[in-house]
PDB file of C-alpha atoms in Angstrom:
ATOM      1  CA  UNK B  10       6.647   3.952  21.037  1.00  0.00           C
ATOM      2  CA  UNK B  11       9.650   1.736  21.700  1.00  0.00           C
ATOM      3  CA  UNK B  12      13.010   3.419  22.249  1.00  0.00           C
ATOM      4  CA  UNK B  13      16.547   2.395  23.144  1.00  0.00           C
ATOM      5  CA  UNK B  14      17.490  -1.063  21.931  1.00  0.00           C
ATOM      6  CA  UNK B  15      14.180  -1.440  20.149  1.00  0.00           C
ATOM      7  CA  UNK B  16      14.880   1.696  18.147  1.00  0.00           C
ATOM      8  CA  UNK B  17      18.304   0.371  17.202  1.00  0.00           C
ATOM      9  CA  UNK B  18      16.694  -2.863  16.052  1.00  0.00           C
ATOM     10  CA  UNK B  19      14.224  -0.872  13.971  1.00  0.00           C
ATOM     11  CA  UNK B  20      17.070   1.011  12.331  1.00  0.00           C
ATOM     12  CA  UNK B  21      18.744  -2.243  11.434  1.00  0.00           C
ATOM     13  CA  UNK B  22      15.499  -3.488   9.940  1.00  0.00           C
ATOM     14  CA  UNK B  23      15.146  -0.384   7.814  1.00  0.00           C
ATOM     15  CA  UNK B  24      18.578  -1.038   6.437  1.00  0.00           C
ATOM     16  CA  UNK B  25      17.918  -4.710   5.792  1.00  0.00           C
ATOM     17  CA  UNK B  26      14.511  -4.573   4.130  1.00  0.00           C
ATOM     18  CA  UNK B  27      13.425  -2.492   1.120  1.00  0.00           C
ATOM     19  CA  UNK B  28      10.109  -1.683   2.724  1.00  0.00           C
ATOM     20  CA  UNK B  29      10.609  -2.298   6.401  1.00  0.00           C
ATOM     21  CA  UNK B  30       7.938   0.292   7.001  1.00  0.00           C
ATOM     22  CA  UNK B  31       5.927  -2.392   5.270  1.00  0.00           C
ATOM     23  CA  UNK B  32       4.405  -1.682   1.926  1.00  0.00           C
ATOM     24  CA  UNK B  33       3.017  -3.621  -0.976  1.00  0.00           C
ATOM     25  CA  UNK B  34       4.095  -2.601  -4.483  1.00  0.00           C
ATOM     26  CA  UNK B  35       2.647   0.301  -6.383  1.00  0.00           C
ATOM     27  CA  UNK B  36       1.013  -0.380  -9.747  1.00  0.00           C
ATOM     28  CA  UNK B  37       2.439   0.062 -13.295  1.00  0.00           C
ATOM     29  CA  UNK B  38       1.194   1.384 -16.629  1.00  0.00           C
ATOM     30  CA  UNK B  39      -0.671  -1.069 -18.842  1.00  0.00           C
ATOM     31  CA  UNK B  40      -3.935   0.510 -19.959  1.00  0.00           C
ATOM     32  CA  UNK B  41      -3.722   1.026 -23.710  1.00  0.00           C
ATOM     33  CA  UNK B  42      -4.041   4.630 -24.754  1.00  0.00           C
ATOM     34  CA  UNK B  43      -3.918   6.008 -21.191  1.00  0.00           C
ATOM     35  CA  UNK B  44      -1.704   9.076 -20.984  1.00  0.00           C
ATOM     36  CA  UNK B  45      -1.009  11.312 -17.998  1.00  0.00           C
ATOM     37  CA  UNK B  46       1.884  13.087 -16.328  1.00  0.00           C
ATOM     38  CA  UNK B  47       4.018  10.497 -14.555  1.00  0.00           C
ATOM     39  CA  UNK B  48       3.499  10.296 -10.805  1.00  0.00           C
ATOM     40  CA  UNK B  49       7.014   9.009 -10.252  1.00  0.00           C
ATOM     41  CA  UNK B  50       9.808  11.579 -10.083  1.00  0.00           C
ATOM     42  CA  UNK B  51      11.767   9.586 -12.646  1.00  0.00           C
ATOM     43  CA  UNK B  52      11.531   6.370 -14.562  1.00  0.00           C
ATOM     44  CA  UNK B  53      14.089   4.924 -12.162  1.00  0.00           C
ATOM     45  CA  UNK B  54      11.598   4.826  -9.279  1.00  0.00           C
ATOM     46  CA  UNK B  55       9.034   2.964 -11.330  1.00  0.00           C
ATOM     47  CA  UNK B  56      11.592   0.646 -12.907  1.00  0.00           C
ATOM     48  CA  UNK B  57      13.095  -0.221  -9.539  1.00  0.00           C
ATOM     49  CA  UNK B  58       9.729  -1.051  -8.033  1.00  0.00           C
ATOM     50  CA  UNK B  59       8.536  -3.060 -11.032  1.00  0.00           C
ATOM     51  CA  UNK B  60      11.739  -5.055 -11.408  1.00  0.00           C
ATOM     52  CA  UNK B  61      12.150  -5.671  -7.694  1.00  0.00           C
ATOM     53  CA  UNK B  62       8.615  -7.002  -7.218  1.00  0.00           C
ATOM     54  CA  UNK B  63       8.906  -9.176 -10.311  1.00  0.00           C
ATOM     55  CA  UNK B  64      12.065 -10.862  -8.983  1.00  0.00           C
ATOM     56  CA  UNK B  65      13.555 -11.217  -5.499  1.00  0.00           C
ATOM     57  CA  UNK B  66      10.983  -8.848  -4.029  1.00  0.00           C
ATOM     58  CA  UNK B  67       8.150 -11.100  -5.146  1.00  0.00           C
ATOM     59  CA  UNK B  68       9.720 -14.124  -3.504  1.00  0.00           C
ATOM     60  CA  UNK B  69      10.287 -12.248  -0.247  1.00  0.00           C
ATOM     61  CA  UNK B  70       6.926 -10.492  -0.015  1.00  0.00           C
ATOM     62  CA  UNK B  71       4.920 -13.461  -1.222  1.00  0.00           C
ATOM     63  CA  UNK B  72       6.216 -15.305   1.838  1.00  0.00           C
ATOM     64  CA  UNK B  73       5.478 -12.356   4.110  1.00  0.00           C
ATOM     65  CA  UNK B  74       1.920 -12.074   2.794  1.00  0.00           C
ATOM     66  CA  UNK B  75       1.163 -15.760   3.356  1.00  0.00           C
ATOM     67  CA  UNK B  76       1.271 -18.380   6.109  1.00  0.00           C
ATOM     68  CA  UNK B  77       4.822 -19.405   5.218  1.00  0.00           C
ATOM     69  CA  UNK B  78       7.179 -20.250   8.080  1.00  0.00           C
ATOM     70  CA  UNK B  79      10.138 -19.097   5.971  1.00  0.00           C
ATOM     71  CA  UNK B  80      10.203 -15.609   7.456  1.00  0.00           C
ATOM     72  CA  UNK B  81      12.460 -13.974  10.016  1.00  0.00           C
ATOM     73  CA  UNK B  82      11.294 -12.015  13.054  1.00  0.00           C
ATOM     74  CA  UNK B  83      11.277  -8.685  11.224  1.00  0.00           C
ATOM     75  CA  UNK B  84       9.255 -10.112   8.334  1.00  0.00           C
ATOM     76  CA  UNK B  85       6.833 -11.749  10.761  1.00  0.00           C
ATOM     77  CA  UNK B  86       6.343  -8.418  12.518  1.00  0.00           C
ATOM     78  CA  UNK B  87       5.650  -6.722   9.181  1.00  0.00           C
ATOM     79  CA  UNK B  88       3.161  -9.477   8.293  1.00  0.00           C
ATOM     80  CA  UNK B  89       1.334  -8.915  11.572  1.00  0.00           C
ATOM     81  CA  UNK B  90       1.262  -5.147  11.072  1.00  0.00           C
ATOM     82  CA  UNK B  91      -0.045  -5.406   7.525  1.00  0.00           C
ATOM     83  CA  UNK B  92      -2.667  -7.932   8.639  1.00  0.00           C
ATOM     84  CA  UNK B  93      -3.834  -5.474  11.303  1.00  0.00           C
ATOM     85  CA  UNK B  94      -4.309  -2.728   8.714  1.00  0.00           C
ATOM     86  CA  UNK B  95      -6.250  -5.063   6.419  1.00  0.00           C
ATOM     87  CA  UNK B  96      -8.447  -6.242   9.288  1.00  0.00           C
ATOM     88  CA  UNK B  97      -9.247  -2.668  10.312  1.00  0.00           C
ATOM     89  CA  UNK B  98     -10.501  -1.964   6.795  1.00  0.00           C
ATOM     90  CA  UNK B  99     -12.555  -5.153   6.737  1.00  0.00           C
ATOM     91  CA  UNK B 100     -14.038  -4.314  10.133  1.00  0.00           C
ATOM     92  CA  UNK B 101     -15.149  -0.894   8.865  1.00  0.00           C
ATOM     93  CA  UNK B 102     -16.700  -2.351   5.733  1.00  0.00           C
ATOM     94  CA  UNK B 103     -18.373  -5.187   7.609  1.00  0.00           C
ATOM     95  CA  UNK B 104     -19.833  -2.699  10.084  1.00  0.00           C
ATOM     96  CA  UNK B 105     -21.280  -0.673   7.191  1.00  0.00           C
ATOM     97  CA  UNK B 106     -22.870  -3.827   5.778  1.00  0.00           C
ATOM     98  CA  UNK B 107     -23.296  -2.482   2.257  1.00  0.00           C
ATOM     99  CA  UNK B 108     -20.344  -3.732   0.195  1.00  0.00           C
ATOM    100  CA  UNK B 109     -22.143  -6.605  -1.553  1.00  0.00           C
ATOM    101  CA  UNK B 110     -22.615  -5.764  -5.229  1.00  0.00           C
ATOM    102  CA  UNK B 111     -20.529  -2.587  -5.003  1.00  0.00           C
ATOM    103  CA  UNK B 112     -17.506  -1.993  -7.237  1.00  0.00           C
ATOM    104  CA  UNK B 113     -14.029  -1.711  -5.716  1.00  0.00           C
ATOM    105  CA  UNK B 114     -10.730  -0.769  -7.345  1.00  0.00           C
ATOM    106  CA  UNK B 115      -7.803  -2.047  -5.304  1.00  0.00           C
ATOM    107  CA  UNK B 116      -4.749  -0.150  -6.559  1.00  0.00           C
ATOM    108  CA  UNK B 117      -1.494  -1.853  -5.684  1.00  0.00           C
ATOM    109  CA  UNK B 118      -3.217  -5.093  -4.702  1.00  0.00           C
ATOM    110  CA  UNK B 119      -0.103  -7.153  -4.045  1.00  0.00           C
ATOM    111  CA  UNK B 120      -1.071 -10.800  -3.609  1.00  0.00           C
ATOM    112  CA  UNK B 121      -4.719  -9.941  -2.917  1.00  0.00           C
ATOM    113  CA  UNK B 122      -4.607  -9.506   0.864  1.00  0.00           C
ATOM    114  CA  UNK B 123      -7.494  -7.025   0.732  1.00  0.00           C
ATOM    115  CA  UNK B 124      -9.064  -7.712  -2.663  1.00  0.00           C
ATOM    116  CA  UNK B 125      -9.784 -11.381  -1.952  1.00  0.00           C
ATOM    117  CA  UNK B 126     -11.670 -10.921   1.352  1.00  0.00           C
ATOM    118  CA  UNK B 127     -13.612  -8.022  -0.171  1.00  0.00           C
ATOM    119  CA  UNK B 128     -14.609 -10.295  -3.045  1.00  0.00           C
ATOM    120  CA  UNK B 129     -15.699 -12.894  -0.504  1.00  0.00           C
ATOM    121  CA  UNK B 130     -17.922 -10.218   1.042  1.00  0.00           C
ATOM    122  CA  UNK B 131     -19.657  -9.809  -2.314  1.00  0.00           C
ATOM    123  CA  UNK B 132     -17.877  -6.806  -3.828  1.00  0.00           C
ATOM    124  CA  UNK B 133     -17.041  -6.653  -7.533  1.00  0.00           C
ATOM    125  CA  UNK B 134     -13.259  -6.303  -7.546  1.00  0.00           C
ATOM    126  CA  UNK B 135     -10.910  -4.747 -10.090  1.00  0.00           C
ATOM    127  CA  UNK B 136      -7.411  -5.142  -8.661  1.00  0.00           C
ATOM    128  CA  UNK B 137      -4.139  -3.977 -10.192  1.00  0.00           C
ATOM    129  CA  UNK B 138      -0.453  -4.100  -9.369  1.00  0.00           C
ATOM    130  CA  UNK B 139       2.801  -2.947 -10.945  1.00  0.00           C
ATOM    131  CA  UNK B 140       4.151  -6.481 -10.711  1.00  0.00           C
ATOM    132  CA  UNK B 141       3.040  -9.212 -13.104  1.00  0.00           C
ATOM    133  CA  UNK B 142       4.173 -11.725 -10.509  1.00  0.00           C
ATOM    134  CA  UNK B 143       2.112 -10.152  -7.726  1.00  0.00           C
ATOM    135  CA  UNK B 144      -1.028  -9.751  -9.814  1.00  0.00           C
ATOM    136  CA  UNK B 145      -0.641 -13.316 -11.088  1.00  0.00           C
ATOM    137  CA  UNK B 146      -0.252 -14.674  -7.560  1.00  0.00           C
ATOM    138  CA  UNK B 147      -3.349 -12.776  -6.432  1.00  0.00           C
ATOM    139  CA  UNK B 148      -5.337 -14.180  -9.353  1.00  0.00           C
ATOM    140  CA  UNK B 149      -4.116 -17.704  -8.584  1.00  0.00           C
ATOM    141  CA  UNK B 150      -5.100 -17.401  -4.932  1.00  0.00           C
ATOM    142  CA  UNK B 151      -8.546 -16.115  -5.866  1.00  0.00           C
ATOM    143  CA  UNK B 152      -9.057 -18.925  -8.378  1.00  0.00           C
ATOM    144  CA  UNK B 153      -8.024 -21.550  -5.836  1.00  0.00           C
ATOM    145  CA  UNK B 154     -10.683 -20.182  -3.488  1.00  0.00           C
ATOM    146  CA  UNK B 155     -13.387 -20.298  -6.158  1.00  0.00           C
ATOM    147  CA  UNK B 156     -13.709 -16.528  -6.428  1.00  0.00           C
ATOM    148  CA  UNK B 157     -15.131 -15.348  -9.751  1.00  0.00           C
ATOM    149  CA  UNK B 158     -16.098 -11.748  -8.945  1.00  0.00           C
ATOM    150  CA  UNK B 159     -12.556 -10.363  -8.988  1.00  0.00           C
ATOM    151  CA  UNK B 160     -10.201  -9.565 -11.854  1.00  0.00           C
ATOM    152  CA  UNK B 161      -6.479  -8.953 -11.429  1.00  0.00           C
ATOM    153  CA  UNK B 162      -4.276  -7.188 -13.934  1.00  0.00           C
ATOM    154  CA  UNK B 163      -0.946  -5.412 -14.288  1.00  0.00           C
ATOM    155  CA  UNK B 164      -1.102  -1.610 -14.258  1.00  0.00           C
ATOM    156  CA  UNK B 165       0.467   1.330 -12.532  1.00  0.00           C
ATOM    157  CA  UNK B 166      -1.703   3.519 -10.374  1.00  0.00           C
ATOM    158  CA  UNK B 167      -1.688   6.472 -12.752  1.00  0.00           C
ATOM    159  CA  UNK B 168      -3.107   4.323 -15.569  1.00  0.00           C
ATOM    160  CA  UNK B 169      -6.016   2.872 -13.615  1.00  0.00           C
ATOM    161  CA  UNK B 170      -9.210   4.297 -15.075  1.00  0.00           C
ATOM    162  CA  UNK B 171     -12.953   3.978 -14.652  1.00  0.00           C
ATOM    163  CA  UNK B 172     -15.378   4.711 -11.845  1.00  0.00           C
ATOM    164  CA  UNK B 173     -15.842   2.636  -8.703  1.00  0.00           C
ATOM    165  CA  UNK B 174     -17.890   2.919  -5.540  1.00  0.00           C
ATOM    166  CA  UNK B 175     -14.768   2.420  -3.435  1.00  0.00           C
ATOM    167  CA  UNK B 176     -11.077   2.863  -4.245  1.00  0.00           C
ATOM    168  CA  UNK B 177      -8.415   1.356  -1.997  1.00  0.00           C
ATOM    169  CA  UNK B 178      -4.664   1.929  -1.978  1.00  0.00           C
ATOM    170  CA  UNK B 179      -3.062   0.178   0.975  1.00  0.00           C
ATOM    171  CA  UNK B 180       0.651   0.283   1.810  1.00  0.00           C
ATOM    172  CA  UNK B 181       1.584   1.570  -1.642  1.00  0.00           C
ATOM    173  CA  UNK B 182       2.454   5.236  -1.059  1.00  0.00           C
ATOM    174  CA  UNK B 183       5.909   4.315   0.270  1.00  0.00           C
ATOM    175  CA  UNK B 184       6.979   4.121  -3.397  1.00  0.00           C
ATOM    176  CA  UNK B 185       5.665   7.556  -4.432  1.00  0.00           C
ATOM    177  CA  UNK B 186       7.866  10.661  -4.163  1.00  0.00           C
ATOM    178  CA  UNK B 187       6.773  13.252  -1.639  1.00  0.00           C
ATOM    179  CA  UNK B 188       6.168  15.939  -4.252  1.00  0.00           C
ATOM    180  CA  UNK B 189       3.813  13.637  -6.152  1.00  0.00           C
ATOM    181  CA  UNK B 190       1.737  12.432  -3.198  1.00  0.00           C
ATOM    182  CA  UNK B 191      -1.033  15.021  -3.587  1.00  0.00           C
ATOM    183  CA  UNK B 192      -1.324  14.192  -7.285  1.00  0.00           C
ATOM    184  CA  UNK B 193      -1.557  10.485  -6.505  1.00  0.00           C
ATOM    185  CA  UNK B 194      -4.303  11.066  -3.943  1.00  0.00           C
ATOM    186  CA  UNK B 195      -6.165  13.263  -6.415  1.00  0.00           C
ATOM    187  CA  UNK B 196      -6.061  10.521  -9.033  1.00  0.00           C
ATOM    188  CA  UNK B 197      -7.418   7.955  -6.584  1.00  0.00           C
ATOM    189  CA  UNK B 198     -10.255  10.329  -5.722  1.00  0.00           C
ATOM    190  CA  UNK B 199     -11.069  10.823  -9.411  1.00  0.00           C
ATOM    191  CA  UNK B 200     -11.796   7.091  -9.634  1.00  0.00           C
ATOM    192  CA  UNK B 201     -14.104   6.953  -6.599  1.00  0.00           C
ATOM    193  CA  UNK B 202     -17.815   7.732  -6.538  1.00  0.00           C
ATOM    194  CA  UNK B 203     -18.232   7.238  -2.803  1.00  0.00           C
ATOM    195  CA  UNK B 204     -15.128   6.396  -0.813  1.00  0.00           C
ATOM    196  CA  UNK B 205     -11.324   6.245  -0.796  1.00  0.00           C
ATOM    197  CA  UNK B 206      -9.254   4.173   1.617  1.00  0.00           C
ATOM    198  CA  UNK B 207      -5.547   4.974   1.676  1.00  0.00           C
ATOM    199  CA  UNK B 208      -2.654   4.109   3.964  1.00  0.00           C
ATOM    200  CA  UNK B 209       0.836   5.576   4.081  1.00  0.00           C
ATOM    201  CA  UNK B 210       3.932   5.822   6.278  1.00  0.00           C
ATOM    202  CA  UNK B 211       3.481   9.068   8.211  1.00  0.00           C
ATOM    203  CA  UNK B 212       6.318  11.564   8.234  1.00  0.00           C
ATOM    204  CA  UNK B 213       7.045  12.186  11.894  1.00  0.00           C
ATOM    205  CA  UNK B 214      10.333  13.079  13.547  1.00  0.00           C
ATOM    206  CA  UNK B 215      10.658   9.536  14.903  1.00  0.00           C
ATOM    207  CA  UNK B 216       9.994   7.676  11.658  1.00  0.00           C
ATOM    208  CA  UNK B 217      12.119  10.183   9.768  1.00  0.00           C
ATOM    209  CA  UNK B 218      14.974   9.494  12.201  1.00  0.00           C
ATOM    210  CA  UNK B 219      14.625   5.750  11.733  1.00  0.00           C
ATOM    211  CA  UNK B 220      14.716   6.169   7.980  1.00  0.00           C
ATOM    212  CA  UNK B 221      17.725   8.501   7.966  1.00  0.00           C
ATOM    213  CA  UNK B 222      19.822   6.367  10.293  1.00  0.00           C
ATOM    214  CA  UNK B 223      18.819   3.213   8.464  1.00  0.00           C
ATOM    215  CA  UNK B 224      20.140   4.741   5.259  1.00  0.00           C
ATOM    216  CA  UNK B 225      23.582   4.948   6.869  1.00  0.00           C
ATOM    217  CA  UNK B 226      23.702   1.148   6.953  1.00  0.00           C
ATOM    218  CA  UNK B 227      22.391  -0.018   3.569  1.00  0.00           C
ATOM    219  CA  UNK B 228      21.793  -3.738   3.294  1.00  0.00           C
ATOM    220  CA  UNK B 229      22.286  -5.768   0.107  1.00  0.00           C
ATOM    221  CA  UNK B 230      18.526  -6.263  -0.347  1.00  0.00           C
ATOM    222  CA  UNK B 231      17.616  -2.577  -0.110  1.00  0.00           C
ATOM    223  CA  UNK B 232      16.663  -1.939  -3.715  1.00  0.00           C
ATOM    224  CA  UNK B 233      13.720   0.474  -3.690  1.00  0.00           C
ATOM    225  CA  UNK B 234      13.393   4.011  -2.399  1.00  0.00           C
ATOM    226  CA  UNK B 235      11.115   4.659   0.560  1.00  0.00           C
ATOM    227  CA  UNK B 236       9.079   7.828   1.052  1.00  0.00           C
ATOM    228  CA  UNK B 237       7.343   9.077   4.184  1.00  0.00           C
ATOM    229  CA  UNK B 238       4.433  11.495   3.797  1.00  0.00           C
ATOM    230  CA  UNK B 239       3.023  14.327   5.863  1.00  0.00           C
ATOM    231  CA  UNK B 240      -0.541  13.583   6.878  1.00  0.00           C
ATOM    232  CA  UNK B 241      -1.580  17.188   6.267  1.00  0.00           C
ATOM    233  CA  UNK B 242      -0.638  16.812   2.587  1.00  0.00           C
ATOM    234  CA  UNK B 243      -2.845  13.738   2.235  1.00  0.00           C
ATOM    235  CA  UNK B 244      -5.768  15.325   4.050  1.00  0.00           C
ATOM    236  CA  UNK B 245      -5.516  18.525   2.003  1.00  0.00           C
ATOM    237  CA  UNK B 246      -5.475  16.531  -1.245  1.00  0.00           C
ATOM    238  CA  UNK B 247      -8.551  14.569  -0.155  1.00  0.00           C
ATOM    239  CA  UNK B 248     -10.393  17.758   0.762  1.00  0.00           C
ATOM    240  CA  UNK B 249      -9.435  19.451  -2.500  1.00  0.00           C
ATOM    241  CA  UNK B 250     -10.906  16.483  -4.390  1.00  0.00           C
ATOM    242  CA  UNK B 251     -14.193  16.792  -2.512  1.00  0.00           C
ATOM    243  CA  UNK B 252     -13.648  14.136   0.156  1.00  0.00           C
ATOM    244  CA  UNK B 253     -13.771  14.304   3.935  1.00  0.00           C
ATOM    245  CA  UNK B 254     -12.029  11.928   6.334  1.00  0.00           C
ATOM    246  CA  UNK B 255     -14.667   9.843   8.085  1.00  0.00           C
ATOM    247  CA  UNK B 256     -12.556   7.269   9.939  1.00  0.00           C
ATOM    248  CA  UNK B 257      -8.884   6.909  10.716  1.00  0.00           C
ATOM    249  CA  UNK B 258      -6.503   4.433  12.308  1.00  0.00           C
ATOM    250  CA  UNK B 259      -2.812   4.062  13.051  1.00  0.00           C
ATOM    251  CA  UNK B 260      -1.009   0.724  13.090  1.00  0.00           C
ATOM    252  CA  UNK B 261       2.433   0.611  14.631  1.00  0.00           C
ATOM    253  CA  UNK B 262       4.474  -2.459  15.446  1.00  0.00           C
ATOM    254  CA  UNK B 263       8.226  -2.684  15.877  1.00  0.00           C
ATOM    255  CA  UNK B 264       8.893  -2.521  12.121  1.00  0.00           C
ATOM    256  CA  UNK B 265       5.592  -1.543  10.520  1.00  0.00           C
ATOM    257  CA  UNK B 266       4.096   1.967  10.612  1.00  0.00           C
ATOM    258  CA  UNK B 267       0.967   2.755   8.638  1.00  0.00           C
ATOM    259  CA  UNK B 268      -1.575   5.570   8.868  1.00  0.00           C
ATOM    260  CA  UNK B 269      -4.994   4.618   7.491  1.00  0.00           C
ATOM    261  CA  UNK B 270      -7.627   7.121   6.347  1.00  0.00           C
ATOM    262  CA  UNK B 271     -11.121   6.507   5.034  1.00  0.00           C
ATOM    263  CA  UNK B 272     -12.510   9.504   3.158  1.00  0.00           C
ATOM    264  CA  UNK B 273     -16.029   9.863   1.772  1.00  0.00           C
ATOM    265  CA  UNK B 274     -17.249  12.157  -0.970  1.00  0.00           C
ATOM    266  CA  UNK B 275     -19.153  15.175   0.296  1.00  0.00           C
TER     267      UNK B 275
END
């Protein structure tokens, strides 16, 4: 873990970016007739996330999650960290060799960073995002690549329904309040027949310090709340839903921190 000047730089990044701990948007409600207790602590959280990622947030994160050269050093670092997390998931799935023909729900799909390569591996993809702009960009990218086994739509996580072999939720939990994390994990598990893949910013003393100090220097682009989560809460929620962690990874760069768990139904 970097300290000293690197830690100061990280604090500055936390102040300057709305998700400097690097997270794609969480999804929004769109399924007709779906009703459940809201996972967000208030409508403000959901509204902030939806509006941000449909406006300036979309422009910023679309560049980060692409090959664009119009990114600064912090954004480039976040891109590299996110890419590492995605590649770790793809490596696991490729090693298993059984994704072709299986159904996958990618909740909080962003611009399709995970959904598109999974579709290319033969999975049947149902991908959702809170942002119309993000889901539309993901669909456009998939279409340009000739992918026809993936659908993209606008929905929040709590309104995603159905049953899927695998459910993924990568770099989304940053937008969910701490007291709702277990409920969110439980909902993801209710959608999965076989496996859940989830990543989150772990709540450690170091990351908590970065977040707290960063909040002392708010930047003009900091428009969404950021939540860190205790790993024990996530693991307990998975176990309560009948899942057991099978594989785990941690990705940490200068400005991106993401704990990745794969849990399988037992």
